[in-house]
XYZ file of C-alpha atoms in Angstrom:
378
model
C 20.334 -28.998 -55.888
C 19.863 -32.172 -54.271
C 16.008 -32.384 -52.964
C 14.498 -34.453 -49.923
C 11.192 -35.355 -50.122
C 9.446 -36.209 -46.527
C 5.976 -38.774 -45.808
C 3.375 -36.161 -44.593
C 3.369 -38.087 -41.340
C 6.773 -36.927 -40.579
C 5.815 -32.980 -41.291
C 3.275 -33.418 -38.816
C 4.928 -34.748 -36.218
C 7.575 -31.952 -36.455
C 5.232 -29.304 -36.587
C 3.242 -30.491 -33.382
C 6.689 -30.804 -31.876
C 7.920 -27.622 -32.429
C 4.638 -25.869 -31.324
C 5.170 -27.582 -28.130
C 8.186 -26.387 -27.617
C 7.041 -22.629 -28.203
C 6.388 -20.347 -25.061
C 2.717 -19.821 -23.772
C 2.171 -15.982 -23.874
C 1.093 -14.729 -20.768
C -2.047 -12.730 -20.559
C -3.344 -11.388 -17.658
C -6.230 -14.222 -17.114
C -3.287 -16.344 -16.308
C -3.498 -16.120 -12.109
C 0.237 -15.882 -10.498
C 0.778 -16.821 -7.270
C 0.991 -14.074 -5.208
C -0.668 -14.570 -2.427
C -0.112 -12.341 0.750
C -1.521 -12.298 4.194
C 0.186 -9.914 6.912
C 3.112 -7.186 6.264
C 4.524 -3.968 7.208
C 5.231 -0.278 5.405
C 9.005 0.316 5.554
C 7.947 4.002 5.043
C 9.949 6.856 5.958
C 12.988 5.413 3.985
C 12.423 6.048 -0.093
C 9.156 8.099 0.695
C 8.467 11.131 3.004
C 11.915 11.382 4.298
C 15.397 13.826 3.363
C 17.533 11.290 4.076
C 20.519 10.916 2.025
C 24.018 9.175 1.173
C 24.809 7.079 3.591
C 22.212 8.077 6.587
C 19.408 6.389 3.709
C 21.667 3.621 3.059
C 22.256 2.243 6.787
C 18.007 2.763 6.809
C 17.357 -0.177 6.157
C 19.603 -3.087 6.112
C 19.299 -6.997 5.727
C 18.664 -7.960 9.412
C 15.636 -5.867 9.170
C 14.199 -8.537 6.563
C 15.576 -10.997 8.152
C 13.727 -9.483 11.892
C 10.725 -9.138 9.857
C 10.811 -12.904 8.328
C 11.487 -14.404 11.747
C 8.915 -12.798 13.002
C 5.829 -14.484 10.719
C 5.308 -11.279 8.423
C 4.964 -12.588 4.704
C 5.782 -9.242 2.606
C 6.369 -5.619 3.128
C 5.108 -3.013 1.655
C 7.121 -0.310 -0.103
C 6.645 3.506 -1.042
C 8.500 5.244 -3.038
C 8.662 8.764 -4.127
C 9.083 10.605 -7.648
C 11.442 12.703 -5.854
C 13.806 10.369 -4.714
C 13.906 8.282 -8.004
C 14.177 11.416 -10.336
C 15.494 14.919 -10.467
C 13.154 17.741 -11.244
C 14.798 17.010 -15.824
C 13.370 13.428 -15.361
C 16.441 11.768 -14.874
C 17.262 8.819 -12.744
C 19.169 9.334 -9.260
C 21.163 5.963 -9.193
C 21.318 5.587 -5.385
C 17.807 5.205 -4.784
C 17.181 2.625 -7.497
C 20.312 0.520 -6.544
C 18.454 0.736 -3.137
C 14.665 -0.781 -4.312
C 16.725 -3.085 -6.037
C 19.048 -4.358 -2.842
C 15.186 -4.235 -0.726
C 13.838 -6.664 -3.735
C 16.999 -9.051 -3.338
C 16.490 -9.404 0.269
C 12.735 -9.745 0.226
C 13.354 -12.916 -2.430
C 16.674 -13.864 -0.312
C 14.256 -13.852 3.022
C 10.842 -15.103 2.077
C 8.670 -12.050 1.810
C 6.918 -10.542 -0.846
C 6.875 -7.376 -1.523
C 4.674 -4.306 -3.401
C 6.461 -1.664 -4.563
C 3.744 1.820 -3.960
C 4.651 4.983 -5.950
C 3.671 6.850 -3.010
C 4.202 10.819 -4.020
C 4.665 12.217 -7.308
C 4.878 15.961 -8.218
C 1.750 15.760 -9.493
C 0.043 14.774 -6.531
C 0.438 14.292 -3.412
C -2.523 12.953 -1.063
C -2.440 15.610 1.943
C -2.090 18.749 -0.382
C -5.267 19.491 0.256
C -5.623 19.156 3.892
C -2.406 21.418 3.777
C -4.423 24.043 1.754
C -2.317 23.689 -1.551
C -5.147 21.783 -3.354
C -3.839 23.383 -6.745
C -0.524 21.587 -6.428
C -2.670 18.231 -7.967
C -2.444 18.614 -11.479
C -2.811 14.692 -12.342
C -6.574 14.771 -13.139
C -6.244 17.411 -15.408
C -3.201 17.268 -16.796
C -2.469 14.999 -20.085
C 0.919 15.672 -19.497
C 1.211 14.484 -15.755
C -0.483 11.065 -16.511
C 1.947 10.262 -19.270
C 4.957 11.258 -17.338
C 3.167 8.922 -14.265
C 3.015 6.469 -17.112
C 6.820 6.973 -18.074
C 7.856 6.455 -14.198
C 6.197 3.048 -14.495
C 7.522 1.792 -17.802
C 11.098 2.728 -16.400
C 10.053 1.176 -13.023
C 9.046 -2.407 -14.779
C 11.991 -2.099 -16.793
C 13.639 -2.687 -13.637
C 12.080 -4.748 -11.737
C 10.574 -7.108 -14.646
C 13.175 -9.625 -14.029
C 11.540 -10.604 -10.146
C 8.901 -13.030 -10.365
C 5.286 -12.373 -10.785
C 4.836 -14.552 -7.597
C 6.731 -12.465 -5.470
C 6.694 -8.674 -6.787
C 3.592 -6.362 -7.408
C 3.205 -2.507 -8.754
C 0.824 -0.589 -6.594
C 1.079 2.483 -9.515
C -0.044 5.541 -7.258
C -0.908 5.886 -3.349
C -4.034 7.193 -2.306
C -5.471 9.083 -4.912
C -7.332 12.501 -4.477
C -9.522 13.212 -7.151
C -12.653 15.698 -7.643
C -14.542 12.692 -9.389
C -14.828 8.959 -8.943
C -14.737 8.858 -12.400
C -11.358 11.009 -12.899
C -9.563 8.191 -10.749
C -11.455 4.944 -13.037
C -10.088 6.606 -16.269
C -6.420 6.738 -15.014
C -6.670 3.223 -13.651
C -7.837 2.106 -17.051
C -5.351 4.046 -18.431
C -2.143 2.812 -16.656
C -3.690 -0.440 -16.437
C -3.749 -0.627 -20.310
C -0.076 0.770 -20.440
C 1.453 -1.563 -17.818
C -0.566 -4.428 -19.089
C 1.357 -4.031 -23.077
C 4.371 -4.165 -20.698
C 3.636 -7.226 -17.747
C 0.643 -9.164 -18.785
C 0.586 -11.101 -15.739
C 2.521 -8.663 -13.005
C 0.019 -8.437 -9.519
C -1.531 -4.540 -9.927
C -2.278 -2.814 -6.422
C -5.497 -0.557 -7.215
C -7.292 1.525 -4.156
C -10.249 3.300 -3.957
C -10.480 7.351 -4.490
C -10.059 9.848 -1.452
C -7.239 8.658 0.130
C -8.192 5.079 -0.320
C -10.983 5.054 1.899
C -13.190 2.555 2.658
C -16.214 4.494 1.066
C -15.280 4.757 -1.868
C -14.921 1.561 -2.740
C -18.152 0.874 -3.886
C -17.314 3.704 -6.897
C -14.196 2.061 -7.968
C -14.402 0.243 -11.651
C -11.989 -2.637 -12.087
C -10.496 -3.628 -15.558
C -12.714 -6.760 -16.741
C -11.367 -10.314 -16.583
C -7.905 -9.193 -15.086
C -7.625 -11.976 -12.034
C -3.812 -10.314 -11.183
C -5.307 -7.474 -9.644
C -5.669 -6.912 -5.724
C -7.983 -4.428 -4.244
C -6.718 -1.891 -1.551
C -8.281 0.507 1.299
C -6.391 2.375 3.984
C -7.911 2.543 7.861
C -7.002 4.919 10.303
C -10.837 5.600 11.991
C -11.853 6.689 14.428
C -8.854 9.407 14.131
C -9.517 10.438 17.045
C -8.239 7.425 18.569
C -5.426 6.616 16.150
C -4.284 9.819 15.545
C -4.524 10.864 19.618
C -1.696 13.878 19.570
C -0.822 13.760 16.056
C 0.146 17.240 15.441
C -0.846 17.406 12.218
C -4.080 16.707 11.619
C -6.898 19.309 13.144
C -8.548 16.286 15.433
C -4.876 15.470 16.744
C -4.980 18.507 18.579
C -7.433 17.447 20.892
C -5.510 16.363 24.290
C -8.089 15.304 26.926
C -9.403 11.819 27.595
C -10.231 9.421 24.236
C -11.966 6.078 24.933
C -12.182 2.291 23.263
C -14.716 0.636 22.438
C -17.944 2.445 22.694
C -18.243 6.480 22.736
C -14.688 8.163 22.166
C -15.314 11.414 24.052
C -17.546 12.259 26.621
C -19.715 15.328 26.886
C -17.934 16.715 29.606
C -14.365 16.202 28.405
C -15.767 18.066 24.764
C -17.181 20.842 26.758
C -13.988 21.536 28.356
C -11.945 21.251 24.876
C -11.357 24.202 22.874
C -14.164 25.909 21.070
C -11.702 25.968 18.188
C -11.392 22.233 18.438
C -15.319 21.243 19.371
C -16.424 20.866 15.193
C -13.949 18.463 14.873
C -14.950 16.810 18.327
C -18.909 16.521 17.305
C -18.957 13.151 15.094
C -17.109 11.336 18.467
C -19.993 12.218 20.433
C -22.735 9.901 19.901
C -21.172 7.344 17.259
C -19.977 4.083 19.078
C -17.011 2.952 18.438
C -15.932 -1.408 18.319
C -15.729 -3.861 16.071
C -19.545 -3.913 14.858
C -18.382 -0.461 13.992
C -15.396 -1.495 11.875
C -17.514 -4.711 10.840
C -19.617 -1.713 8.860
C -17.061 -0.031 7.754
C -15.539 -3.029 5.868
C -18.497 -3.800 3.823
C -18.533 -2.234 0.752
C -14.468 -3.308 0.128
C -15.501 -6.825 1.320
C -18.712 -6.789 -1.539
C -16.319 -5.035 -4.547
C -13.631 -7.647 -3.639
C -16.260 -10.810 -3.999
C -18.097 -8.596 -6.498
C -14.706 -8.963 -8.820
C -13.081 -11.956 -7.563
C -10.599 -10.322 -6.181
C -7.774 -10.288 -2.756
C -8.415 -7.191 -0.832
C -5.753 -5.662 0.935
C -5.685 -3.130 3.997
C -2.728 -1.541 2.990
C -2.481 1.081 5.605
C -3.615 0.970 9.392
C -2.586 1.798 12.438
C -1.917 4.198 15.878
C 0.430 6.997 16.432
C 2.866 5.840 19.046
C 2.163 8.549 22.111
C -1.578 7.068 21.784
C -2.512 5.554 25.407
C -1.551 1.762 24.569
C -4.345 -0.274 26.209
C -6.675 1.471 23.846
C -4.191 0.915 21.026
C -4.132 -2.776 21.767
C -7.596 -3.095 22.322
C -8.365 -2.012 18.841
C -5.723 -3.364 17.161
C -7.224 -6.517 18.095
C -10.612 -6.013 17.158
C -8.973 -4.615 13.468
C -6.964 -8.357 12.933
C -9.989 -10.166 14.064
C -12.041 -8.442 11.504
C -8.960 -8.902 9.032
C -9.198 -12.654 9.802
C -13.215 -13.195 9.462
C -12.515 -11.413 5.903
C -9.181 -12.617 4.818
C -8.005 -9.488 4.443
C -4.306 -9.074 3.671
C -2.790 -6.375 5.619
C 0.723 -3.835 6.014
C 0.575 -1.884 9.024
C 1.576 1.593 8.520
C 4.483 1.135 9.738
C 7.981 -0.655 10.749
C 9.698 1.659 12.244
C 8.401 5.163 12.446
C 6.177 7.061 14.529
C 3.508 4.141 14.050
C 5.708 1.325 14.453
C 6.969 -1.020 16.583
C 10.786 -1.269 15.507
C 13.462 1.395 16.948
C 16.103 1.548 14.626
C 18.189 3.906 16.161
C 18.251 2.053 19.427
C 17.784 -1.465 17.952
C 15.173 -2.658 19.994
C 11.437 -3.196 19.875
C 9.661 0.190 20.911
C 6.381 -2.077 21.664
C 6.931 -5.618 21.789
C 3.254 -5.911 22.877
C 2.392 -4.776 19.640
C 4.290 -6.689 17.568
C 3.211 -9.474 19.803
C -0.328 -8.934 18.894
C 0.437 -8.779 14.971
C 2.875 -11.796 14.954
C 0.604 -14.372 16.956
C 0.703 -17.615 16.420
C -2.283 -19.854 16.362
């Protein structure tokens, strides 16, 4: 065998070389770029709706991204639910993952970001208590359910691992209802940890316990050091005012006279409201209502966000469509305002359902004041 014998010089160079030429490994200390500022939920499309075939298909189709570009929105937000993605064995449904997929490509094709939010899983689901089926939330005690929520998630970045970190995040579970504070931290550390093995440097959507609410944000434990995490409350208060009709929750049932800013009901429209309603009435007697109010409200996720470094994100807020508009104007204003002191990112709940502002079976704004209001220019 014919040997070659090399100056050490030459070794050295070649091995400097070739370690430049090796990939960095991404961790998640290494800060992507995405960066997001105002958005909408296209809900009522994978999530919360029996839509099927072709009726789910013609949903949502590319002029709505390219509406939603035109109009100054930078991402969308979008859930997505167990039951749509997977039959009750655990197997995929095709149709429903060739659609998140086709929503992903237009997003990147029309300059929006996007988040991808398992909204409802079989394990939980955020309003089975308020419907009286409490027991149907077997996620914080179940070993099982958080390793199949882990499963949906591996499968999930399996297939969507191949859109950039700047312009795709995983918001792994919607407002989480759980008896302790300390239930929900575990799980985040837990699927944290998982997805982490997976997508060092993927954005991670994490809100606070109790439907996301702003109050229990100061509770809410963040994984250490982890800069490609953003923090995320929902907003709906004072229900009375957003949720002015809504048929499903006990304070929509109220019909008489709401007002905004200041007190929301007066004593004389409570006393002639239905005893069976006044409990629910009581807080909206005394507690003004404006933007000092929502100022307050804000607080805590505005001092856990600076407390970790981190973007917070409103990631649902709005007002139930037969709500009196003036008064839906007038605090949808003082909500961006307060967004804007705080750059707060924010997806209004929603496009184009009974909160939004899109009509999609008529093709026309439903409240072009509205969407004036979100889309302004300064």
């Amino acid at each position: 065998m014919r040997r070659f014998f090399y100056p050490l010089a030459v070794i050295a160079i070649a091995v400097l070389t070739f370690a430049g030429c090796t990939t960095k490994k991404e961790t998640a200390n290494d800060v992507n770029n995405f960066r997001i500022q105002r958005g909408t939920n296209l809900s009522h499309w994978l999530s919360q709706s029996d839509e099927r075939g072709e009726a789910r298909k013609m949903h949502i189709q590319e002029d709505d991204f390219i509406r939603l570009d035109s109009l100054g929105f930078d991402f969308v937000r979008i859930p997505i639910d167990e039951v749509q993605f997977w039959d009750e064995e655990g197997n995929k449904l095709p149709e429903a993952w060739d659609l998140l997929t086709f929503a992903l490509d237009q997003c990147v094709k029309h300059h929006l970001r996007a988040i991808v939010d398992l909204h409802i899983i079989r394990s939980h689901y955020f309003n089975a208590v308020n419907e009286g089926n409490g027991n149907a939330n077997t996620l914080f005690t179940s070993e099982k359910a958080q390793q199949d929520l882990i499963e949906m998630w591996y499968q999930l970045s399996d297939a969507l691992k191949g859109y950039s970190n700047d312009s795709v995040a995983y918001e792994f579970m919607n407002e989480p209802v759980a008896e302790d504070h300390e239930q929900w931290n575990d799980l985040i550390a837990k699927v944290h940890k998982a997805l982490r093995e997976r997508e060092p440097q993927r954005t991670l959507v994490v809100g606070s316990n109790l439907w996301q609410g702003y109050e229990t944000m100061k509770y809410l434990k963040v994984p250490q050091g982890d800069k490609n995490i953003v923090l995320s409350f929902h907003y709906y208060n004072p229900m009375l005012l957003t949720h002015h009709g809504a048929w499903w929750t006990p304070v929509g049932k109220y019909t008489g006279k709401v007002n905004y800013p200041g007190v929301l009901i007066s004593k004389e429209d409570y006393e002639a409201a239905p005893d069976t309603l006044k409990k629910e009435l009581e807080p909206y007697l005394t507690q003004v209502w404006d933007i000092d109010k929502i100022r307050a409200d804000f607080k805590d996720a505005i001092e856990v966000a600076k407390k970790y470094d981190l973007q917070l994100f409103c990631g649902e807020w709005g007002v139930y469509e037969p709500v009196d508009r003036e008064l839906a104007y007038k605090w949808t204003k003082d909500m961006l305002t307060v967004f804007k002191e705080n750059d707060i990112a924010w997806t209004t709940w929603c496009y184009d359902a009974d909160f939004g502002f899109w009509d999609q079976k008529k093709h026309t704004f439903k409240d072009k004041p509205l969407v004036d209001l979100l889309t302004a220019k300064e």
